[in-house]
PDB file of C-alpha atoms in Angstrom:
ATOM      1  CA  MET A   1      46.130   8.203 -20.719  1.00  0.00           C
ATOM      2  CA  SER A   2      45.812   4.475 -21.327  1.00  0.00           C
ATOM      3  CA  PHE A   3      42.752   2.785 -22.802  1.00  0.00           C
ATOM      4  CA  ALA A   4      42.107   1.131 -19.443  1.00  0.00           C
ATOM      5  CA  HIS A   5      42.061   4.505 -17.703  1.00  0.00           C
ATOM      6  CA  VAL A   6      39.724   5.956 -20.349  1.00  0.00           C
ATOM      7  CA  SER A   7      37.398   2.976 -20.030  1.00  0.00           C
ATOM      8  CA  ALA A   8      37.339   3.246 -16.261  1.00  0.00           C
ATOM      9  CA  ALA A   9      36.599   6.958 -16.448  1.00  0.00           C
ATOM     10  CA  ALA A  10      33.844   6.400 -18.990  1.00  0.00           C
ATOM     11  CA  ALA A  11      32.274   3.667 -16.880  1.00  0.00           C
ATOM     12  CA  ALA A  12      32.347   5.909 -13.833  1.00  0.00           C
ATOM     13  CA  ALA A  13      30.682   8.705 -15.788  1.00  0.00           C
ATOM     14  CA  VAL A  14      27.933   6.363 -16.985  1.00  0.00           C
ATOM     15  CA  LEU A  15      27.315   5.128 -13.464  1.00  0.00           C
ATOM     16  CA  PHE A  16      27.203   8.671 -12.128  1.00  0.00           C
ATOM     17  CA  LEU A  17      24.860   9.967 -14.818  1.00  0.00           C
ATOM     18  CA  GLY A  18      22.633   6.914 -14.534  1.00  0.00           C
ATOM     19  CA  ALA A  19      22.223   7.106 -10.777  1.00  0.00           C
ATOM     20  CA  PRO A  20      18.754   8.193  -9.689  1.00  0.00           C
ATOM     21  CA  ALA A  21      18.473  11.610  -8.086  1.00  0.00           C
ATOM     22  CA  ALA A  22      18.235  11.499  -4.335  1.00  0.00           C
ATOM     23  CA  ALA A  23      14.822  12.323  -2.916  1.00  0.00           C
ATOM     24  CA  GLN A  24      14.351  15.570  -1.070  1.00  0.00           C
ATOM     25  CA  PRO A  25      14.454  15.285   2.736  1.00  0.00           C
ATOM     26  CA  ILE A  26      11.112  14.140   4.082  1.00  0.00           C
ATOM     27  CA  MET A  27      10.373  17.406   5.894  1.00  0.00           C
ATOM     28  CA  GLU A  28      10.738  19.312   2.613  1.00  0.00           C
ATOM     29  CA  ARG A  29       8.419  16.863   0.892  1.00  0.00           C
ATOM     30  CA  LEU A  30       5.932  17.123   3.757  1.00  0.00           C
ATOM     31  CA  ALA A  31       5.875  20.899   3.311  1.00  0.00           C
ATOM     32  CA  ALA A  32       4.514  20.322  -0.199  1.00  0.00           C
ATOM     33  CA  ALA A  33       2.408  17.267   0.598  1.00  0.00           C
ATOM     34  CA  ASN A  34      -1.233  16.837  -0.385  1.00  0.00           C
ATOM     35  CA  VAL A  35      -3.418  15.282   2.290  1.00  0.00           C
ATOM     36  CA  GLU A  36      -6.146  14.319  -0.182  1.00  0.00           C
ATOM     37  CA  THR A  37      -3.656  12.309  -2.202  1.00  0.00           C
ATOM     38  CA  GLY A  38      -2.470  10.686   1.023  1.00  0.00           C
ATOM     39  CA  GLU A  39      -6.039   9.787   1.911  1.00  0.00           C
ATOM     40  CA  SER A  40      -6.452   8.044  -1.421  1.00  0.00           C
ATOM     41  CA  LEU A  41      -3.171   6.187  -0.921  1.00  0.00           C
ATOM     42  CA  PHE A  42      -4.272   5.039   2.521  1.00  0.00           C
ATOM     43  CA  ARG A  43      -6.879   2.822   0.874  1.00  0.00           C
ATOM     44  CA  GLN A  44      -4.036   0.385   0.214  1.00  0.00           C
ATOM     45  CA  CYS A  45      -3.352   0.339   3.953  1.00  0.00           C
ATOM     46  CA  ALA A  46      -6.977   0.069   5.074  1.00  0.00           C
ATOM     47  CA  ALA A  47      -7.117  -3.645   4.299  1.00  0.00           C
ATOM     48  CA  CYS A  48      -4.801  -4.228   7.279  1.00  0.00           C
ATOM     49  CA  HIS A  49      -4.954  -1.046   9.393  1.00  0.00           C
ATOM     50  CA  THR A  50      -7.619   1.118  11.016  1.00  0.00           C
ATOM     51  CA  LEU A  51      -6.999   4.809  11.591  1.00  0.00           C
ATOM     52  CA  GLU A  52      -9.705   6.100  13.890  1.00  0.00           C
ATOM     53  CA  LYS A  53      -8.873   6.849  17.524  1.00  0.00           C
ATOM     54  CA  GLY A  54      -9.444   3.748  19.631  1.00  0.00           C
ATOM     55  CA  GLY A  55      -9.958   1.630  16.522  1.00  0.00           C
ATOM     56  CA  PRO A  56      -9.145  -2.071  16.553  1.00  0.00           C
ATOM     57  CA  SER A  57      -6.058  -3.677  15.132  1.00  0.00           C
ATOM     58  CA  ARG A  58      -6.428  -5.965  12.142  1.00  0.00           C
ATOM     59  CA  ALA A  59      -3.572  -7.782  10.444  1.00  0.00           C
ATOM     60  CA  GLY A  60      -1.631  -4.614  11.274  1.00  0.00           C
ATOM     61  CA  PRO A  61      -1.906  -2.236  14.238  1.00  0.00           C
ATOM     62  CA  ASN A  62      -4.222   0.751  14.512  1.00  0.00           C
ATOM     63  CA  LEU A  63      -2.371   3.808  13.167  1.00  0.00           C
ATOM     64  CA  PHE A  64      -3.995   6.706  15.019  1.00  0.00           C
ATOM     65  CA  GLY A  65      -1.194   8.858  16.413  1.00  0.00           C
ATOM     66  CA  VAL A  66       1.483   6.650  14.851  1.00  0.00           C
ATOM     67  CA  ILE A  67       3.904   9.545  14.264  1.00  0.00           C
ATOM     68  CA  GLY A  68       5.853   9.957  17.477  1.00  0.00           C
ATOM     69  CA  ARG A  69       4.572   6.679  18.915  1.00  0.00           C
ATOM     70  CA  PRO A  70       6.971   3.879  19.890  1.00  0.00           C
ATOM     71  CA  LYS A  71       7.481   1.535  16.959  1.00  0.00           C
ATOM     72  CA  ALA A  72       5.736  -1.292  18.777  1.00  0.00           C
ATOM     73  CA  GLY A  73       3.348   1.020  20.607  1.00  0.00           C
ATOM     74  CA  ALA A  74      -0.149  -0.119  19.629  1.00  0.00           C
ATOM     75  CA  GLU A  75      -1.642  -1.601  22.776  1.00  0.00           C
ATOM     76  CA  GLY A  76      -2.605  -5.246  22.475  1.00  0.00           C
ATOM     77  CA  PHE A  77      -1.090  -5.795  19.032  1.00  0.00           C
ATOM     78  CA  ARG A  78       1.323  -8.696  18.658  1.00  0.00           C
ATOM     79  CA  TYR A  79       4.329  -7.310  16.807  1.00  0.00           C
ATOM     80  CA  SER A  80       7.023  -9.313  15.084  1.00  0.00           C
ATOM     81  CA  PRO A  81      10.211  -9.700  17.156  1.00  0.00           C
ATOM     82  CA  ALA A  82      11.995  -7.514  14.594  1.00  0.00           C
ATOM     83  CA  LEU A  83       9.649  -4.583  15.026  1.00  0.00           C
ATOM     84  CA  ALA A  84       9.269  -5.093  18.763  1.00  0.00           C
ATOM     85  CA  GLY A  85      13.029  -4.856  19.086  1.00  0.00           C
ATOM     86  CA  ALA A  86      13.487  -1.921  16.705  1.00  0.00           C
ATOM     87  CA  GLY A  87      13.347   0.655  19.492  1.00  0.00           C
ATOM     88  CA  GLY A  88      12.607   4.343  19.282  1.00  0.00           C
ATOM     89  CA  ALA A  89       9.556   6.166  18.016  1.00  0.00           C
ATOM     90  CA  TRP A  90       8.175   6.531  14.530  1.00  0.00           C
ATOM     91  CA  THR A  91       9.702   9.707  13.121  1.00  0.00           C
ATOM     92  CA  PRO A  92       8.786  10.996   9.650  1.00  0.00           C
ATOM     93  CA  GLU A  93      12.226   9.846   8.496  1.00  0.00           C
ATOM     94  CA  ASP A  94      11.709   6.323   9.841  1.00  0.00           C
ATOM     95  CA  LEU A  95       8.216   6.098   8.370  1.00  0.00           C
ATOM     96  CA  ASP A  96       9.501   7.310   5.018  1.00  0.00           C
ATOM     97  CA  ALA A  97      12.147   4.573   4.911  1.00  0.00           C
ATOM     98  CA  PHE A  98       9.719   1.911   6.134  1.00  0.00           C
ATOM     99  CA  LEU A  99       7.049   2.818   3.592  1.00  0.00           C
ATOM    100  CA  GLU A 100       9.610   2.753   0.795  1.00  0.00           C
ATOM    101  CA  ASN A 101      10.762  -0.787   1.582  1.00  0.00           C
ATOM    102  CA  PRO A 102       9.477  -2.299   4.845  1.00  0.00           C
ATOM    103  CA  ARG A 103      11.600  -5.440   4.733  1.00  0.00           C
ATOM    104  CA  ALA A 104      14.800  -3.511   4.101  1.00  0.00           C
ATOM    105  CA  ALA A 105      14.070  -0.858   6.727  1.00  0.00           C
ATOM    106  CA  ILE A 106      13.296  -3.400   9.473  1.00  0.00           C
ATOM    107  CA  VAL A 107      14.661  -6.807   8.525  1.00  0.00           C
ATOM    108  CA  GLY A 108      12.323  -9.527   9.741  1.00  0.00           C
ATOM    109  CA  THR A 109       9.122  -7.495   9.752  1.00  0.00           C
ATOM    110  CA  ARG A 110       5.959  -9.440   8.998  1.00  0.00           C
ATOM    111  CA  MET A 111       4.477  -6.547   7.057  1.00  0.00           C
ATOM    112  CA  THR A 112       3.671  -7.778   3.561  1.00  0.00           C
ATOM    113  CA  PHE A 113       3.282  -4.380   1.871  1.00  0.00           C
ATOM    114  CA  ARG A 114       5.700  -4.218  -1.068  1.00  0.00           C
ATOM    115  CA  GLY A 115       6.595  -0.580  -0.547  1.00  0.00           C
ATOM    116  CA  LEU A 116       5.833   2.782  -2.114  1.00  0.00           C
ATOM    117  CA  ALA A 117       8.599   3.865  -4.476  1.00  0.00           C
ATOM    118  CA  ASP A 118       7.396   7.394  -5.195  1.00  0.00           C
ATOM    119  CA  ALA A 119       9.016   9.725  -2.640  1.00  0.00           C
ATOM    120  CA  GLN A 120       6.346  12.430  -2.801  1.00  0.00           C
ATOM    121  CA  ALA A 121       3.580   9.847  -2.527  1.00  0.00           C
ATOM    122  CA  ARG A 122       5.144   8.638   0.720  1.00  0.00           C
ATOM    123  CA  ALA A 123       5.147  12.212   1.994  1.00  0.00           C
ATOM    124  CA  ASP A 124       1.486  12.618   1.021  1.00  0.00           C
ATOM    125  CA  LEU A 125       0.614   9.447   2.931  1.00  0.00           C
ATOM    126  CA  ILE A 126       2.595  10.496   6.011  1.00  0.00           C
ATOM    127  CA  ALA A 127       0.925  13.919   5.909  1.00  0.00           C
ATOM    128  CA  PHE A 128      -2.475  12.218   5.912  1.00  0.00           C
ATOM    129  CA  LEU A 129      -1.469   9.994   8.842  1.00  0.00           C
ATOM    130  CA  ASN A 130      -0.332  13.120  10.644  1.00  0.00           C
ATOM    131  CA  THR A 131      -3.869  14.516  10.572  1.00  0.00           C
ATOM    132  CA  HIS A 132      -5.055  11.538  12.634  1.00  0.00           C
ATOM    133  CA  SER A 133      -3.378  12.360  15.922  1.00  0.00           C
ATOM    134  CA  ASP A 134      -4.028  14.184  19.182  1.00  0.00           C
ATOM    135  CA  ALA A 135      -0.688  15.938  18.667  1.00  0.00           C
ATOM    136  CA  PRO A 136      -0.032  16.314  14.929  1.00  0.00           C
ATOM    137  CA  LEU A 137       3.291  17.631  13.742  1.00  0.00           C
ATOM    138  CA  ALA A 138       3.483  21.324  12.937  1.00  0.00           C
ATOM    139  CA  LEU A 139       4.413  21.295   9.267  1.00  0.00           C
ATOM    140  CA  ALA A 140       5.656  24.146   7.139  1.00  0.00           C
ATOM    141  CA  GLU A 141       3.083  26.791   6.242  1.00  0.00           C
ATOM    142  CA  GLY A 142       1.175  25.856   3.147  1.00  0.00           C
ATOM    143  CA  GLY A 143       2.227  22.231   3.261  1.00  0.00           C
ATOM    144  CA  ALA A 144       0.396  19.011   4.044  1.00  0.00           C
ATOM    145  CA  ALA A 145      -2.949  20.592   3.280  1.00  0.00           C
ATOM    146  CA  PRO A 146      -5.725  19.693   0.867  1.00  0.00           C
ATOM    147  CA  SER A 147      -5.315  21.181  -2.569  1.00  0.00           C
ATOM    148  CA  GLY A 148      -8.715  22.859  -2.432  1.00  0.00           C
ATOM    149  CA  ASP A 149      -9.707  21.347  -5.758  1.00  0.00           C
ATOM    150  CA  GLY A 150     -11.588  18.467  -4.203  1.00  0.00           C
ATOM    151  CA  ALA A 151     -10.646  14.822  -4.380  1.00  0.00           C
ATOM    152  CA  ALA A 152     -10.307  13.672  -7.941  1.00  0.00           C
ATOM    153  CA  GLU A 153     -12.342  10.766  -9.117  1.00  0.00           C
ATOM    154  CA  PRO A 154     -10.164   7.767  -9.896  1.00  0.00           C
ATOM    155  CA  SER A 155      -9.389   7.365 -13.575  1.00  0.00           C
ATOM    156  CA  GLU A 156      -9.060   4.049 -15.356  1.00  0.00           C
ATOM    157  CA  GLY A 157      -5.292   4.318 -15.180  1.00  0.00           C
ATOM    158  CA  ASP A 158      -5.349   4.558 -11.399  1.00  0.00           C
ATOM    159  CA  PHE A 159      -6.043   0.833 -11.174  1.00  0.00           C
ATOM    160  CA  GLY A 160      -3.179  -0.408 -13.292  1.00  0.00           C
ATOM    161  CA  LEU A 161      -3.818  -3.786 -14.887  1.00  0.00           C
ATOM    162  CA  PHE A 162      -7.304  -4.121 -13.393  1.00  0.00           C
ATOM    163  CA  VAL A 163      -9.997  -3.579 -15.995  1.00  0.00           C
ATOM    164  CA  PRO A 164     -12.642  -0.899 -15.355  1.00  0.00           C
ATOM    165  CA  GLY A 165     -15.888  -2.038 -13.823  1.00  0.00           C
ATOM    166  CA  GLU A 166     -18.046  -1.837 -10.744  1.00  0.00           C
ATOM    167  CA  GLY A 167     -15.961  -2.899  -7.768  1.00  0.00           C
ATOM    168  CA  VAL A 168     -12.571  -2.243  -9.395  1.00  0.00           C
ATOM    169  CA  GLU A 169     -11.551   0.322  -6.763  1.00  0.00           C
ATOM    170  CA  GLU A 170     -12.386  -1.920  -3.825  1.00  0.00           C
ATOM    171  CA  THR A 171     -10.723  -4.908  -5.500  1.00  0.00           C
ATOM    172  CA  PHE A 172      -7.594  -2.968  -6.415  1.00  0.00           C
ATOM    173  CA  TYR A 173      -6.949  -1.572  -2.943  1.00  0.00           C
ATOM    174  CA  THR A 174      -7.804  -4.822  -1.152  1.00  0.00           C
ATOM    175  CA  CYS A 175      -5.660  -7.067  -3.349  1.00  0.00           C
ATOM    176  CA  THR A 176      -2.649  -4.822  -3.961  1.00  0.00           C
ATOM    177  CA  ALA A 177      -2.117  -4.248  -0.260  1.00  0.00           C
ATOM    178  CA  CYS A 178      -0.292  -7.593  -0.311  1.00  0.00           C
ATOM    179  CA  HIS A 179      -0.062  -8.777  -3.914  1.00  0.00           C
ATOM    180  CA  SER A 180       1.166  -7.430  -7.220  1.00  0.00           C
ATOM    181  CA  GLU A 181      -1.452  -6.568  -9.821  1.00  0.00           C
ATOM    182  CA  MET A 182      -0.047  -9.216 -12.154  1.00  0.00           C
ATOM    183  CA  ILE A 183      -0.548 -12.029  -9.634  1.00  0.00           C
ATOM    184  CA  VAL A 184      -4.222 -11.166  -9.328  1.00  0.00           C
ATOM    185  CA  VAL A 185      -5.098 -10.527 -12.963  1.00  0.00           C
ATOM    186  CA  GLN A 186      -3.431 -13.733 -14.135  1.00  0.00           C
ATOM    187  CA  GLN A 187      -5.884 -15.779 -12.088  1.00  0.00           C
ATOM    188  CA  GLY A 188      -8.962 -17.428 -13.540  1.00  0.00           C
ATOM    189  CA  LYS A 189     -11.457 -18.689 -10.971  1.00  0.00           C
ATOM    190  CA  THR A 190     -15.158 -19.104 -10.551  1.00  0.00           C
ATOM    191  CA  ARG A 191     -16.860 -16.934  -7.963  1.00  0.00           C
ATOM    192  CA  GLU A 192     -17.009 -19.914  -5.640  1.00  0.00           C
ATOM    193  CA  ARG A 193     -13.257 -20.505  -5.977  1.00  0.00           C
ATOM    194  CA  TRP A 194     -12.502 -16.821  -5.351  1.00  0.00           C
ATOM    195  CA  ASP A 195     -14.709 -17.009  -2.268  1.00  0.00           C
ATOM    196  CA  LYS A 196     -12.843 -20.057  -0.956  1.00  0.00           C
ATOM    197  CA  LEU A 197      -9.528 -18.315  -1.641  1.00  0.00           C
ATOM    198  CA  PHE A 198     -10.679 -15.393   0.510  1.00  0.00           C
ATOM    199  CA  ASP A 199     -11.625 -17.827   3.293  1.00  0.00           C
ATOM    200  CA  TRP A 200      -8.149 -19.376   3.158  1.00  0.00           C
ATOM    201  CA  MET A 201      -6.381 -16.009   3.176  1.00  0.00           C
ATOM    202  CA  ILE A 202      -8.433 -14.814   6.155  1.00  0.00           C
ATOM    203  CA  GLU A 203      -8.064 -18.036   8.143  1.00  0.00           C
ATOM    204  CA  SER A 204      -4.452 -18.886   7.317  1.00  0.00           C
ATOM    205  CA  GLN A 205      -2.706 -15.779   5.994  1.00  0.00           C
ATOM    206  CA  GLY A 206      -3.844 -13.028   8.351  1.00  0.00           C
ATOM    207  CA  MET A 207      -6.025 -11.177   5.847  1.00  0.00           C
ATOM    208  CA  PRO A 208      -8.553  -9.008   7.707  1.00  0.00           C
ATOM    209  CA  GLU A 209     -12.240  -9.789   7.429  1.00  0.00           C
ATOM    210  CA  LEU A 210     -14.109  -7.780   4.839  1.00  0.00           C
ATOM    211  CA  LEU A 211     -17.546  -6.309   5.359  1.00  0.00           C
ATOM    212  CA  PRO A 212     -20.103  -8.617   3.684  1.00  0.00           C
ATOM    213  CA  GLU A 213     -21.202  -5.993   1.150  1.00  0.00           C
ATOM    214  CA  GLU A 214     -17.584  -5.179   0.269  1.00  0.00           C
ATOM    215  CA  ARG A 215     -16.674  -8.839  -0.085  1.00  0.00           C
ATOM    216  CA  ASN A 216     -19.642  -9.480  -2.354  1.00  0.00           C
ATOM    217  CA  LEU A 217     -18.758  -6.475  -4.507  1.00  0.00           C
ATOM    218  CA  ILE A 218     -15.177  -7.710  -4.904  1.00  0.00           C
ATOM    219  CA  LEU A 219     -16.265 -11.271  -5.612  1.00  0.00           C
ATOM    220  CA  ASP A 220     -18.736 -10.056  -8.251  1.00  0.00           C
ATOM    221  CA  TYR A 221     -15.987  -8.012  -9.905  1.00  0.00           C
ATOM    222  CA  LEU A 222     -13.471 -10.876  -9.897  1.00  0.00           C
ATOM    223  CA  ALA A 223     -16.026 -13.404 -11.137  1.00  0.00           C
ATOM    224  CA  GLU A 224     -17.023 -11.143 -14.015  1.00  0.00           C
ATOM    225  CA  HIS A 225     -13.559 -10.104 -15.138  1.00  0.00           C
ATOM    226  CA  TYR A 226     -11.208 -12.882 -13.941  1.00  0.00           C
ATOM    227  CA  ASN A 227     -13.241 -16.036 -14.335  1.00  0.00           C
ATOM    228  CA  THR A 228     -12.148 -19.389 -15.752  1.00  0.00           C
ATOM    229  CA  ASP A 229     -12.434 -18.158 -19.353  1.00  0.00           C
ATOM    230  CA  ARG A 230      -9.908 -15.431 -18.435  1.00  0.00           C
ATOM    231  CA  PRO A 231     -11.421 -12.716 -20.648  1.00  0.00           C
ATOM    232  CA  ASN A 232      -8.930 -10.149 -19.350  1.00  0.00           C
ATOM    233  CA  PHE A 233      -5.798 -12.258 -19.075  1.00  0.00           C
ATOM    234  CA  PRO A 234      -2.915  -9.777 -19.591  1.00  0.00           C
ATOM    235  CA  LYS A 235      -1.362  -9.984 -23.017  1.00  0.00           C
ATOM    236  CA  ARG A 236       2.332  -9.276 -23.332  1.00  0.00           C
TER     237      ARG A 236
END
C-alpha cells in the first residue's frame, strides 16, 4: 500500500472517530424526558413567548398546543414569510430540529434564539410544551414526567458567566434568550444607560415588555455587577 493510501485511510479513520455520536430519535428521548427540567429551560423562551391557553403573543407566538399545530398557526401573530411558507404542522421531529438551530431548520426565520445544542435538553423542553395542550401526545410509559425529586434550586453554575446575586436568574433568562452571555457581561453601563438600552430594544428590536418589578430587579442586578467600573468584566 502506498503512503498516499495509508494517509488517506488514516485521515478517514480520524474523521470517523472524531465525528459526534448521532442523537437518539426524538421519541426515544421524549420517553426519558424530564418535564421539570423542561420547565426550567422554558424560562429562556418566556421572554418572547407565553404558554397559557388563550395567552397573548409577544415577540413570538403563544405556544399553547404548539405540538401538532400548523407552523404558522397562532391566530393574529405576524409570522416571517419563511415560517408562514414552511407548511405542515409542528411535529416533535420538526420542533427538535428547530430548537437545535432555528435559522438552519427554517432559513429566513426571524427567531433570534441561538439554539439548544443538548439533544436531551431539547426533549425535556418539548415534553414540557406537550403538557400545555388540549390534546397532548401520548408518550412512552414512564417518560416525560417529573422526576419526583422536586425542582432543583439553580446553582451558581446554572447562570454561566453571570455572577451570583439577587436578580441573576431573571437577568440570565431574559438576556440569553437573544444574546450570548459574553455580549452581556462585557458591557459596562450605568443603571440609566441600561434602562435606555432596554427602551431601545423594546421599541426597535421587538423585545417584549417586562413587568415593572422584573425590569427593576434586572436593572438593579446589571447596575451592581456590570456598571461602568466593570467589576466583573470576564478575564481570559
